[in-house]
Every structure is written in C-alpha cells, then in structure tokens.
Coordinates of N, CA, C and O in Angstrom, one line a residue:
V13 N -208.9 -133.3 63.8 CA -208.0 -134.5 64.0 C -207.7 -135.1 62.7 O -208.6 -135.4 61.9
N14 N -206.4 -135.2 62.4 CA -205.9 -135.6 61.1 C -206.6 -134.9 60.0 O -207.0 -135.4 59.0
G15 N -206.6 -133.5 60.1 CA -207.2 -132.7 59.1 C -208.7 -132.5 59.1 O -209.2 -131.8 58.2
K16 N -209.4 -133.2 60.0 CA -210.8 -133.1 60.0 C -211.3 -132.4 61.2 O -210.9 -132.6 62.3
L17 N -212.3 -131.4 61.0 CA -212.8 -130.7 62.2 C -213.7 -131.6 63.0 O -214.6 -132.2 62.5
V18 N -213.4 -131.7 64.3 CA -214.2 -132.6 65.2 C -214.9 -131.9 66.3 O -215.8 -132.4 66.9
T19 N -214.5 -130.7 66.6 CA -215.1 -129.8 67.6 C -214.8 -128.4 67.4 O -213.8 -128.1 66.7
R20 N -215.6 -127.5 68.0 CA -215.4 -126.1 67.8 C -215.9 -125.4 69.1 O -216.9 -125.8 69.6
G21 N -215.3 -124.3 69.5 CA -215.7 -123.5 70.6 C -215.8 -122.0 70.2 O -215.1 -121.6 69.3
T22 N -216.8 -121.3 70.8 CA -216.9 -119.9 70.5 C -217.0 -119.1 71.9 O -217.4 -119.7 72.9
D23 N -216.7 -117.9 71.9 CA -216.9 -117.0 73.1 C -216.2 -117.6 74.3 O -216.8 -117.6 75.4
A24 N -215.0 -118.2 74.1 CA -214.3 -118.8 75.2 C -213.8 -117.8 76.2 O -213.3 -116.7 75.8
S25 N -213.8 -118.1 77.4 CA -213.2 -117.3 78.4 C -212.7 -118.2 79.6 O -213.5 -119.1 79.9
P26 N -211.5 -118.1 80.0 CA -210.6 -117.0 79.7 C -210.0 -117.1 78.3 O -210.0 -118.2 77.8
R27 N -209.7 -116.0 77.7 CA -209.2 -116.0 76.3 C -207.7 -115.8 76.3 O -207.1 -115.9 75.2
K28 N -207.1 -115.5 77.5 CA -205.6 -115.4 77.5 C -205.1 -116.0 78.8 O -205.7 -115.9 79.8
G29 N -203.9 -116.7 78.7 CA -203.3 -117.2 79.9 C -202.5 -118.4 79.6 O -201.3 -118.3 79.5
Y30 N -203.1 -119.6 79.5 CA -202.3 -120.8 79.4 C -203.0 -121.8 78.5 O -204.2 -121.7 78.3
I31 N -202.3 -122.8 78.1 CA -203.0 -123.9 77.3 C -202.9 -125.2 78.2 O -201.8 -125.5 78.8
C32 N -203.9 -125.9 78.2 CA -203.9 -127.2 79.0 C -204.3 -128.3 78.1 O -205.2 -128.2 77.3
I33 N -203.5 -129.4 78.1 CA -203.9 -130.6 77.4 C -204.1 -131.7 78.5 O -203.4 -131.7 79.5
E34 N -205.0 -132.6 78.2 CA -205.3 -133.6 79.2 C -205.7 -134.9 78.6 O -206.0 -134.9 77.4
S35 N -205.8 -135.9 79.4 CA -206.3 -137.2 79.0 C -207.5 -137.5 79.9 O -207.4 -137.3 81.0
E36 N -208.5 -138.1 79.3 CA -209.7 -138.5 80.1 C -209.5 -139.9 80.7 O -210.2 -140.8 80.4
G37 N -208.4 -140.1 81.5 CA -208.2 -141.3 82.2 C -207.3 -142.4 81.5 O -207.1 -143.4 82.1
G38 N -206.8 -142.1 80.3 CA -206.0 -143.1 79.6 C -204.6 -142.5 79.3 O -204.4 -141.3 79.4
V39 N -203.7 -143.3 78.9 CA -202.4 -142.9 78.5 C -202.4 -142.2 77.1 O -203.0 -142.8 76.2
V40 N -201.8 -141.0 77.0 CA -201.8 -140.3 75.8 C -200.3 -139.8 75.6 O -199.7 -139.4 76.5
H41 N -199.9 -139.9 74.4 CA -198.5 -139.4 74.0 C -198.7 -138.2 73.0 O -199.5 -138.4 72.1
Y42 N -198.0 -137.1 73.2 CA -198.1 -136.0 72.3 C -196.8 -135.8 71.6 O -195.7 -136.0 72.2
R43 N -196.8 -135.3 70.4 CA -195.5 -135.0 69.7 C -195.8 -133.9 68.7 O -196.9 -133.7 68.3
N44 N -194.7 -133.3 68.3 CA -194.8 -132.2 67.3 C -195.8 -131.1 67.6 O -196.5 -130.7 66.8
M45 N -195.8 -130.7 68.9 CA -196.7 -129.6 69.3 C -196.1 -128.3 68.9 O -194.9 -128.1 69.2
K46 N -196.9 -127.5 68.3 CA -196.4 -126.2 67.9 C -197.4 -125.1 68.3 O -198.6 -125.3 68.2
I47 N -196.9 -124.0 68.7 CA -197.8 -122.9 69.1 C -197.4 -121.6 68.3 O -196.2 -121.3 68.2
Q48 N -198.3 -121.0 67.7 CA -198.1 -119.7 67.0 C -198.6 -118.6 67.8 O -199.7 -118.5 68.2
E49 N -197.7 -117.6 68.1 CA -198.1 -116.5 68.9 C -198.8 -115.5 68.0 O -198.3 -115.1 66.9
L50 N -200.0 -115.0 68.5 CA -200.7 -114.0 67.8 C -200.4 -112.6 68.2 O -199.8 -112.5 69.3
P51 N -200.6 -111.6 67.4 CA -200.3 -110.3 67.9 C -201.0 -109.9 69.2 O -202.2 -110.3 69.4
E52 N -200.4 -109.1 70.0 CA -200.9 -108.7 71.3 C -202.1 -107.8 71.0 O -202.1 -106.9 70.2
T53 N -203.2 -108.1 71.7 CA -204.4 -107.2 71.6 C -204.9 -106.9 73.1 O -204.8 -107.8 73.9
P54 N -205.4 -105.7 73.3 CA -205.9 -105.4 74.7 C -207.0 -106.3 75.0 O -207.8 -106.7 74.2
I55 N -207.0 -106.8 76.3 CA -208.1 -107.7 76.7 C -208.4 -107.4 78.2 O -207.6 -107.0 79.0
A56 N -209.7 -107.4 78.5 CA -210.2 -107.1 79.9 C -209.7 -108.1 80.9 O -209.6 -109.3 80.5
D57 N -209.5 -107.7 82.1 CA -209.0 -108.6 83.2 C -209.9 -109.9 83.3 O -209.3 -111.0 83.6
E58 N -211.2 -109.8 83.2 CA -212.0 -110.9 83.4 C -211.8 -112.0 82.3 O -212.3 -113.1 82.5
H59 N -211.1 -111.7 81.2 CA -210.8 -112.7 80.2 C -209.4 -113.2 80.3 O -209.0 -113.9 79.4
V60 N -208.7 -112.9 81.3 CA -207.3 -113.4 81.5 C -207.4 -114.5 82.5 O -207.9 -114.4 83.6
A61 N -206.8 -115.6 82.2 CA -206.8 -116.8 83.1 C -206.1 -116.4 84.4 O -205.1 -115.6 84.4
V62 N -206.5 -117.0 85.5 CA -205.9 -116.8 86.8 C -204.4 -117.0 86.8 O -203.7 -116.3 87.4
A63 N -204.0 -118.1 86.2 CA -202.6 -118.4 86.2 C -201.7 -117.3 85.6 O -200.5 -117.2 85.9
A64 N -202.3 -116.5 84.7 CA -201.6 -115.4 84.0 C -201.5 -114.2 84.9 O -200.9 -113.2 84.4
R65 N -202.0 -114.2 86.1 CA -202.0 -113.0 86.9 C -200.9 -113.1 88.0 O -200.9 -112.3 89.0
G66 N -200.0 -114.0 87.9 CA -198.9 -114.2 88.8 C -199.1 -115.1 90.0 O -198.4 -115.1 90.9
F67 N -200.2 -115.9 89.9 CA -200.5 -116.9 91.0 C -199.5 -118.0 90.9 O -199.1 -118.4 89.8
R68 N -199.1 -118.6 92.1 CA -198.3 -119.7 92.2 C -199.0 -120.8 93.0 O -199.8 -120.4 93.9
S69 N -198.8 -122.0 92.6 CA -199.5 -123.1 93.3 C -198.8 -123.3 94.7 O -197.6 -123.3 94.8
L70 N -199.6 -123.5 95.7 CA -199.1 -123.8 97.1 C -199.2 -125.3 97.4 O -198.8 -125.7 98.5
Y71 N -199.7 -126.1 96.5 CA -199.9 -127.5 96.8 C -199.5 -128.4 95.6 O -199.9 -128.1 94.5
T72 N -198.6 -129.3 95.8 CA -198.0 -130.1 94.7 C -199.0 -131.2 94.2 O -198.8 -131.6 93.1
G73 N -199.9 -131.6 95.0 CA -200.8 -132.7 94.6 C -200.1 -134.1 94.9 O -200.7 -135.1 94.7
L74 N -198.8 -134.0 95.4 CA -198.1 -135.3 95.7 C -197.8 -135.5 97.1 O -197.7 -136.6 97.6
N75 N -197.7 -134.4 97.9 CA -197.3 -134.5 99.3 C -197.6 -133.2 100.0 O -198.2 -132.3 99.4
L76 N -197.3 -133.1 101.3 CA -197.5 -131.9 102.1 C -196.3 -131.0 102.2 O -196.2 -130.2 103.1
D77 N -195.4 -131.1 101.2 CA -194.2 -130.2 101.2 C -194.7 -128.8 101.2 O -195.6 -128.4 100.4
G78 N -194.1 -128.0 102.0 CA -194.5 -126.6 102.1 C -195.6 -126.3 103.1 O -196.0 -125.2 103.3
W79 N -196.0 -127.3 103.9 CA -197.1 -127.2 104.8 C -196.6 -127.9 106.2 O -196.0 -128.9 106.2
D80 N -197.0 -127.2 107.3 CA -196.7 -127.7 108.6 C -198.0 -128.1 109.3 O -199.0 -127.4 109.1
A81 N -198.0 -129.2 110.1 CA -199.1 -129.6 110.9 C -198.6 -130.3 112.2 O -197.6 -130.9 112.1
P82 N -199.4 -130.2 113.3 CA -199.0 -131.0 114.4 C -199.0 -132.5 114.0 O -199.8 -133.0 113.3
E83 N -198.0 -133.2 114.5 CA -197.7 -134.6 114.1 C -199.0 -135.5 114.3 O -199.3 -136.3 113.5
D84 N -199.7 -135.3 115.5 CA -200.8 -136.2 115.7 C -202.0 -135.9 114.8 O -202.9 -136.7 114.7
S85 N -202.1 -134.7 114.2 CA -203.2 -134.5 113.2 C -202.8 -134.6 111.8 O -203.6 -134.7 110.9
R86 N -201.5 -134.7 111.5 CA -201.0 -134.7 110.1 C -201.6 -136.0 109.4 O -201.9 -135.9 108.2
K87 N -201.7 -137.1 110.1 CA -202.2 -138.3 109.5 C -203.6 -138.2 109.0 O -204.1 -139.1 108.3
H88 N -204.3 -137.2 109.5 CA -205.8 -137.0 109.1 C -205.9 -136.3 107.8 O -207.0 -136.1 107.3
W89 N -204.8 -135.8 107.3 CA -204.8 -135.1 106.0 C -204.3 -136.1 104.9 O -203.3 -136.7 105.0
Q90 N -205.1 -136.3 103.9 CA -204.8 -137.3 102.8 C -204.6 -136.5 101.5 O -205.5 -135.8 101.1
V91 N -203.4 -136.8 100.9 CA -203.2 -136.3 99.6 C -203.8 -137.2 98.6 O -203.6 -138.4 98.5
Q92 N -204.8 -136.6 97.8 CA -205.5 -137.4 96.8 C -205.4 -136.7 95.5 O -206.4 -136.1 95.0
D93 N -204.2 -136.7 94.9 CA -203.9 -136.1 93.6 C -204.2 -134.6 93.8 O -203.6 -133.9 94.6
W94 N -205.1 -134.0 93.1 CA -205.3 -132.5 93.1 C -206.1 -132.1 94.4 O -206.2 -130.9 94.7
I95 N -206.7 -133.1 95.1 CA -207.5 -132.8 96.3 C -206.6 -133.1 97.5 O -206.0 -134.1 97.6
L96 N -206.8 -132.2 98.5 CA -206.2 -132.5 99.8 C -207.4 -132.6 100.8 O -208.1 -131.7 101.0
A97 N -207.6 -133.8 101.3 CA -208.8 -134.2 102.1 C -208.4 -134.3 103.6 O -207.4 -134.8 103.9
Y98 N -209.3 -133.7 104.4 CA -209.2 -133.8 105.8 C -210.4 -134.7 106.3 O -211.5 -134.5 105.9
D99 N -210.1 -135.8 107.1 CA -211.1 -136.7 107.4 C -212.0 -136.3 108.6 O -213.0 -136.9 108.9
G100 N -211.7 -135.2 109.3 CA -212.5 -134.7 110.3 C -212.4 -135.4 111.6 O -213.2 -135.2 112.6
K101 N -211.4 -136.3 111.8 CA -211.3 -137.2 113.0 C -210.2 -136.9 113.9 O -209.9 -137.6 114.8
S102 N -209.5 -135.8 113.7 CA -208.3 -135.4 114.6 C -208.8 -134.9 115.9 O -209.7 -134.0 116.0
A103 N -208.2 -135.3 117.0 CA -208.6 -134.8 118.3 C -207.8 -133.4 118.5 O -208.3 -132.6 119.3
A104 N -206.7 -133.2 117.8 CA -206.0 -132.0 118.0 C -206.4 -131.0 116.9 O -207.3 -131.3 116.1
A105 N -205.9 -129.8 116.9 CA -206.2 -128.8 115.9 C -205.9 -129.4 114.5 O -204.8 -130.0 114.3
A106 N -206.8 -129.2 113.6 CA -206.7 -129.7 112.3 C -206.1 -128.7 111.3 O -206.6 -128.5 110.2
T107 N -205.2 -127.9 111.8 CA -204.6 -126.8 111.0 C -203.4 -127.2 110.2 O -202.5 -127.8 110.7
L108 N -203.4 -126.8 108.9 CA -202.2 -126.9 108.1 C -201.7 -125.5 107.9 O -202.5 -124.6 107.5
T109 N -200.4 -125.2 108.1 CA -199.9 -123.9 107.9 C -198.9 -123.9 106.8 O -197.9 -124.7 106.8
S110 N -199.0 -123.0 105.9 CA -198.1 -123.0 104.7 C -196.9 -122.2 105.1 O -196.9 -121.4 106.0
T111 N -195.9 -122.3 104.3 CA -194.7 -121.5 104.4 C -194.9 -120.1 103.8 O -194.1 -119.2 103.9
E112 N -196.0 -119.9 103.1 CA -196.3 -118.7 102.4 C -196.7 -117.6 103.4 O -197.6 -117.8 104.2
P113 N -196.0 -116.4 103.4 CA -196.4 -115.3 104.2 C -197.8 -114.9 103.9 O -198.3 -115.0 102.8
L114 N -198.4 -114.3 104.9 CA -199.8 -113.8 104.8 C -199.9 -112.4 104.2 O -200.8 -112.1 103.4
A115 N -199.0 -111.5 104.7 CA -199.1 -110.1 104.4 C -199.0 -109.8 102.9 O -198.2 -110.4 102.2
D116 N -199.8 -108.9 102.4 CA -199.8 -108.4 101.0 C -199.8 -109.5 100.0 O -199.0 -109.5 99.1
R117 N -200.8 -110.4 100.2 CA -201.0 -111.5 99.3 C -202.4 -111.7 99.0 O -203.3 -111.3 99.7
E118 N -202.7 -112.3 97.8 CA -204.0 -112.8 97.5 C -204.0 -114.3 97.4 O -203.0 -114.8 96.8
F119 N -205.0 -115.0 97.9 CA -205.0 -116.4 98.0 C -206.3 -116.9 97.3 O -207.3 -116.3 97.5
I120 N -206.2 -118.1 96.7 CA -207.3 -118.8 96.2 C -207.3 -120.2 96.7 O -206.2 -120.8 96.8
V121 N -208.4 -120.7 97.2 CA -208.5 -122.1 97.6 C -210.0 -122.5 97.4 O -210.9 -121.8 97.7
D122 N -210.2 -123.7 96.9 CA -211.5 -124.3 96.7 C -211.8 -125.3 97.9 O -210.9 -126.0 98.3
V123 N -213.0 -125.2 98.4 CA -213.4 -126.0 99.6 C -214.7 -126.8 99.3 O -215.6 -126.2 98.7
R124 N -214.8 -128.0 99.7 CA -216.0 -128.8 99.6 C -216.3 -129.4 100.9 O -215.5 -130.3 101.4
P125 N -217.4 -129.1 101.6 CA -217.7 -129.7 102.9 C -217.9 -131.2 102.8 O -218.4 -131.7 101.8
G126 N -217.6 -131.9 103.8 CA -217.8 -133.3 103.9 C -218.7 -133.7 105.1 O -219.4 -132.9 105.6
E127 N -218.5 -135.0 105.5 CA -219.3 -135.5 106.6 C -219.1 -134.8 107.9 O -217.9 -134.5 108.2
N128 N -220.1 -134.5 108.6 CA -220.0 -133.8 109.9 C -219.3 -132.5 109.8 O -218.7 -132.0 110.8
F129 N -219.3 -131.9 108.7 CA -218.7 -130.6 108.5 C -219.3 -129.5 109.3 O -220.6 -129.4 109.4
Q130 N -218.5 -128.7 110.0 CA -219.1 -127.5 110.7 C -218.5 -126.2 110.2 O -219.3 -125.3 109.9
N131 N -217.2 -126.1 109.9 CA -216.7 -124.9 109.3 C -215.3 -125.2 108.8 O -214.6 -126.2 109.1
V132 N -214.8 -124.2 108.1 CA -213.4 -124.1 107.7 C -212.8 -122.8 108.1 O -213.6 -121.8 108.3
T133 N -211.5 -122.8 108.4 CA -210.9 -121.5 108.7 C -209.8 -121.3 107.7 O -208.9 -122.2 107.5
I134 N -209.8 -120.2 107.1 CA -208.8 -119.8 106.1 C -208.1 -118.6 106.6 O -208.7 -117.5 106.8
A135 N -206.8 -118.8 106.8 CA -205.9 -117.7 107.4 C -206.6 -117.0 108.6 O -206.6 -115.8 108.7
G136 N -207.1 -117.9 109.5 CA -207.7 -117.3 110.7 C -209.1 -116.9 110.6 O -209.7 -116.5 111.6
Q137 N -209.7 -116.9 109.5 CA -211.1 -116.4 109.3 C -212.0 -117.7 109.1 O -211.9 -118.4 108.2
T138 N -213.0 -117.8 110.0 CA -213.8 -119.0 110.0 C -215.1 -118.8 109.1 O -215.7 -117.8 109.2
L139 N -215.4 -119.8 108.3 CA -216.5 -119.7 107.4 C -217.4 -121.0 107.6 O -216.8 -122.1 107.6
N140 N -218.7 -120.8 107.7 CA -219.6 -122.0 107.9 C -220.2 -122.5 106.6 O -220.0 -121.9 105.5
R141 N -221.0 -123.5 106.7 CA -221.6 -124.1 105.5 C -222.5 -123.1 104.7 O -222.5 -123.1 103.5
E142 N -223.2 -122.4 105.5 CA -224.1 -121.4 104.9 C -223.3 -120.4 104.1 O -223.7 -120.0 102.9
Q143 N -222.2 -119.9 104.6 CA -221.4 -118.9 103.9 C -220.8 -119.6 102.6 O -220.6 -118.9 101.6
L144 N -220.5 -120.9 102.7 CA -220.0 -121.6 101.5 C -221.0 -122.0 100.5 O -220.7 -122.5 99.5
A145 N -222.3 -121.7 100.8 CA -223.4 -122.0 99.9 C -223.7 -123.4 99.6 O -223.9 -123.8 98.5
G146 N -223.6 -124.3 100.7 CA -224.0 -125.7 100.5 C -222.9 -126.7 100.5 O -221.8 -126.5 101.1
D147 N -223.1 -127.8 99.8 CA -222.2 -129.0 99.9 C -221.3 -129.1 98.7 O -220.5 -130.0 98.7
G148 N -221.4 -128.3 97.7 CA -220.6 -128.4 96.5 C -219.3 -127.6 96.7 O -219.0 -127.1 97.8
W149 N -218.5 -127.5 95.7 CA -217.2 -126.8 95.8 C -217.5 -125.3 95.9 O -218.4 -124.8 95.2
A150 N -216.7 -124.6 96.7 CA -216.8 -123.2 96.9 C -215.4 -122.6 96.7 O -214.5 -123.1 97.2
R151 N -215.3 -121.6 95.8 CA -214.0 -120.9 95.6 C -213.9 -119.7 96.6 O -214.7 -118.8 96.6
I152 N -212.9 -119.8 97.4 CA -212.6 -118.7 98.3 C -211.4 -117.9 97.8 O -210.4 -118.5 97.5
V153 N -211.6 -116.6 97.7 CA -210.5 -115.7 97.4 C -210.3 -114.7 98.5 O -211.3 -114.0 98.9
A154 N -209.1 -114.7 99.1 CA -208.8 -113.9 100.2 C -207.7 -113.0 99.9 O -206.6 -113.4 99.5
A155 N -207.8 -111.7 100.1 CA -206.8 -110.7 99.9 C -206.4 -110.1 101.2 O -207.3 -109.6 102.0
V156 N -205.1 -110.0 101.5 CA -204.6 -109.5 102.8 C -203.8 -108.2 102.5 O -202.8 -108.3 101.8
Q157 N -204.2 -107.1 103.0 CA -203.5 -105.8 102.9 C -203.7 -105.0 104.1 O -204.8 -104.9 104.6
G158 N -202.6 -104.4 104.6 CA -202.6 -103.5 105.7 C -203.3 -104.1 107.0 O -204.0 -103.4 107.7
G159 N -203.0 -105.4 107.3 CA -203.6 -106.0 108.4 C -205.1 -106.4 108.3 O -205.7 -106.8 109.3
K160 N -205.7 -106.2 107.2 CA -207.1 -106.5 106.9 C -207.2 -107.6 105.8 O -206.4 -107.6 104.9
M161 N -208.2 -108.4 105.9 CA -208.5 -109.4 104.9 C -209.9 -109.2 104.3 O -210.8 -109.1 105.1
S162 N -210.0 -109.2 103.0 CA -211.3 -109.2 102.4 C -211.4 -110.6 101.7 O -210.5 -111.2 101.2
I163 N -212.6 -111.1 101.8 CA -212.9 -112.5 101.3 C -214.1 -112.4 100.4 O -215.1 -111.8 100.7
S164 N -214.0 -113.2 99.3 CA -215.2 -113.5 98.5 C -215.3 -115.0 98.3 O -214.3 -115.7 98.4
I165 N -216.6 -115.4 98.2 CA -216.9 -116.8 98.1 C -217.7 -116.9 96.8 O -218.8 -116.3 96.7
N166 N -217.2 -117.7 95.9 CA -217.9 -117.9 94.6 C -218.1 -116.6 93.9 O -219.2 -116.3 93.3
G167 N -217.2 -115.7 94.0 CA -217.3 -114.3 93.4 C -218.1 -113.3 94.1 O -218.2 -112.2 93.7
K168 N -218.7 -113.7 95.3 CA -219.5 -112.7 96.0 C -218.7 -112.3 97.3 O -218.4 -113.1 98.1
P169 N -218.5 -111.0 97.4 CA -217.7 -110.5 98.6 C -218.5 -110.7 99.9 O -219.7 -110.5 99.9
L170 N -217.8 -111.1 100.9 CA -218.4 -111.1 102.3 C -218.6 -109.6 102.6 O -218.0 -108.7 102.1
D171 N -219.5 -109.4 103.6 CA -219.9 -108.0 103.9 C -218.8 -107.0 104.2 O -218.8 -105.9 103.8
A172 N -217.8 -107.4 105.0 CA -216.8 -106.4 105.4 C -215.4 -107.1 105.5 O -215.3 -108.3 105.6
S173 N -214.4 -106.2 105.5 CA -213.1 -106.8 105.7 C -212.9 -107.1 107.1 O -213.6 -106.6 108.0
R174 N -212.0 -108.1 107.4 CA -211.8 -108.6 108.7 C -210.3 -108.3 109.1 O -209.4 -108.4 108.3
S175 N -210.1 -108.0 110.4 CA -208.8 -107.8 110.9 C -208.1 -109.1 111.0 O -208.7 -110.1 111.4
I176 N -206.8 -109.1 110.7 CA -206.0 -110.3 110.9 C -205.4 -110.4 112.3 O -204.9 -109.4 112.8
A177 N -205.5 -111.5 112.9 CA -205.0 -111.7 114.3 C -203.5 -111.5 114.3 O -202.8 -111.9 113.3
A178 N -202.9 -111.0 115.3 CA -201.4 -110.8 115.4 C -200.6 -112.0 115.2 O -199.5 -112.0 114.6
D179 N -201.2 -113.2 115.6 CA -200.4 -114.4 115.4 C -200.5 -115.0 114.0 O -199.9 -116.1 113.7
Q180 N -201.3 -114.4 113.2 CA -201.5 -114.9 111.8 C -200.5 -114.3 110.9 O -200.6 -113.2 110.4
T181 N -199.3 -115.0 110.7 CA -198.3 -114.4 109.8 C -198.1 -115.3 108.6 O -197.5 -114.8 107.6
R182 N -198.7 -116.5 108.6 CA -198.6 -117.4 107.4 C -199.9 -117.8 107.0 O -200.8 -117.9 107.8
F183 N -200.1 -118.2 105.7 CA -201.4 -118.7 105.2 C -201.6 -120.1 105.8 O -200.8 -120.9 105.9
S184 N -202.9 -120.3 106.3 CA -203.2 -121.6 106.9 C -204.7 -122.0 106.5 O -205.5 -121.1 106.2
I185 N -204.9 -123.3 106.6 CA -206.3 -123.8 106.5 C -206.6 -124.7 107.6 O -205.7 -125.3 108.2
A186 N -207.8 -124.8 108.0 CA -208.2 -125.7 109.1 C -209.7 -126.1 108.8 O -210.4 -125.4 108.1
A187 N -210.1 -127.2 109.4 CA -211.5 -127.7 109.3 C -211.9 -128.3 110.5 O -211.2 -128.9 111.3
T188 N -213.2 -128.1 110.8 CA -213.9 -128.8 111.9 C -214.9 -129.7 111.2 O -215.9 -129.2 110.5
G189 N -214.7 -131.0 111.2 CA -215.5 -131.9 110.4 C -214.7 -132.1 109.1 O -213.8 -131.4 108.7
A190 N -215.1 -133.1 108.3 CA -214.4 -133.5 107.1 C -214.6 -132.4 106.0 O -215.7 -131.8 105.9
A191 N -213.6 -132.2 105.2 CA -213.6 -131.2 104.1 C -212.5 -131.6 103.1 O -211.5 -132.2 103.4
A192 N -212.8 -131.2 101.9 CA -211.8 -131.4 100.8 C -211.4 -130.0 100.3 O -212.2 -129.1 100.3
F193 N -210.1 -129.9 100.0 CA -209.5 -128.6 99.6 C -208.8 -128.9 98.2 O -208.3 -129.9 98.0
A194 N -208.8 -127.9 97.4 CA -208.1 -128.0 96.1 C -207.7 -126.6 95.6 O -208.2 -125.6 96.0
N195 N -206.9 -126.6 94.5 CA -206.5 -125.4 93.8 C -206.0 -124.3 94.7 O -206.6 -123.2 94.8
F196 N -204.9 -124.6 95.4 CA -204.3 -123.6 96.3 C -203.4 -122.7 95.5 O -202.4 -123.1 94.9
Y197 N -203.7 -121.4 95.5 CA -202.8 -120.4 94.7 C -202.6 -119.2 95.6 O -203.4 -118.8 96.4
A198 N -201.4 -118.6 95.3 CA -201.1 -117.3 96.0 C -200.4 -116.4 95.0 O -199.7 -116.9 94.1
R199 N -200.5 -115.1 95.2 CA -199.7 -114.2 94.5 C -199.4 -113.0 95.4 O -200.2 -112.6 96.3
E200 N -198.3 -112.4 95.2 CA -197.9 -111.2 96.0 C -198.6 -110.0 95.4 O -198.6 -109.8 94.1
L201 N -199.1 -109.1 96.2 CA -199.8 -107.9 95.8 C -198.7 -106.8 95.8 O -198.3 -106.4 96.9
K202 N -198.3 -106.3 94.6 CA -197.3 -105.3 94.5 C -197.9 -104.0 94.2 O -198.0 -103.6 93.1
G203 N -198.3 -103.3 95.3 CA -198.9 -102.0 95.1 C -200.3 -102.0 94.6 O -201.0 -100.9 94.5
E204 N -200.9 -103.2 94.3 CA -202.3 -103.2 93.9 C -203.2 -103.0 95.1 O -202.9 -103.4 96.2
V205 N -204.4 -102.4 94.8 CA -205.4 -102.3 95.8 C -206.6 -103.1 95.4 O -207.2 -102.9 94.4
I206 N -206.8 -104.2 96.1 CA -207.9 -105.1 95.8 C -209.2 -104.6 96.2 O -209.4 -104.0 97.2
G207 N -210.2 -104.7 95.3 CA -211.6 -104.3 95.6 C -211.8 -102.9 95.3 O -212.9 -102.3 95.6
K208 N -210.9 -102.2 94.6 CA -211.1 -100.8 94.2 C -211.4 -100.8 92.7 O -211.0 -101.5 91.9

C-alpha cells in the first residue's frame, strides 16, 4: 500500500479465473486500477476458479427475478443480499423454480440448514441433514445428463446417479423447515461427460 508491502500470499488456489475486490463493511472508492496480462501457461482444472468454467449466476441477490413460486409461499422466501432464506413456515409447497432448463446442465448451490430443518430438494432430489453433513454450509454440485443426475456434497459424490422425474424440466429448490441458500450457478454441458 503506497509502495509498502503489507501482506503476501503463496500457493494460492484457484490461480486462474477472476479478480475480486471488496470492502469489509465500509465505503471504498477505487481508481487507476490496472491489470497486466501474464503469458498463458497450462494449469490443472482444480486451480481454475469456478467462474472461469462458464458458470452463470441464477440469483441476483436483489430479488426473485428468474424464479417462480406459488403466491402463498413466495412471501416465505426472503432476499438477504447474497443469501436467499426460506423461513420454513409455508403451508404450501416451498418450491422455487428457476427459468433455467435442467437437461445437460451442471448446477452449484450452497445450503445451510435452519430451525426445524428436515430436508432440501434440489431439482427433485431430496437431501437430509445427515447427507448435508450437519448445520454448516454445504456445497451441492448436481450434473444432469441423459435423464440422470449425479450429485456431490462438499466434494464427495453421493453413491449413485439418480433418475430425473419426467415433470422435472427446470432447476428448482425446496425446503422442509428453515434453510438458507446461496451461490446459485449453472453452466451448460456441451459434450462434456461429468464424473469421467
């Protein structure tokens, strides 16, 4: 800062993808930002940021644009900046359905169980607290190909792929009991075979 070294990082991963600048709760103004592109070097997939793999955000953090829900349960979903929270109090189905098609896509969503949590359903596949490994945030990655879905939670694949129900044509989330959701991403699988 102002020509003086104030911090240093080594062995950073991901090493390729995007740059993020942030403020820790206060107003910050930036100017004269410059980036120098370095020569391209081969890099393993595990060192490439998720955003650089073609994922698009499905949630604005501002509203429920791009999502459908029954009117009587919509009020139970609260937009809280980067978190989309469900209060667990809807008498009707607590499902939000995205405009994103389900077929030949890979999805990422983070889930944190809340009060009276029983399970979450991601694209028609129900997952309980034990599968989510407790009360903290769990990252769910679901890939849909050929009418089958493979799911991993926190990087660990579930035992087997699951068939997609015929009525599941769009990506959806649901919860029984309170839950928080964040970091919704999707990408189209163009000839890729996931899990090979």
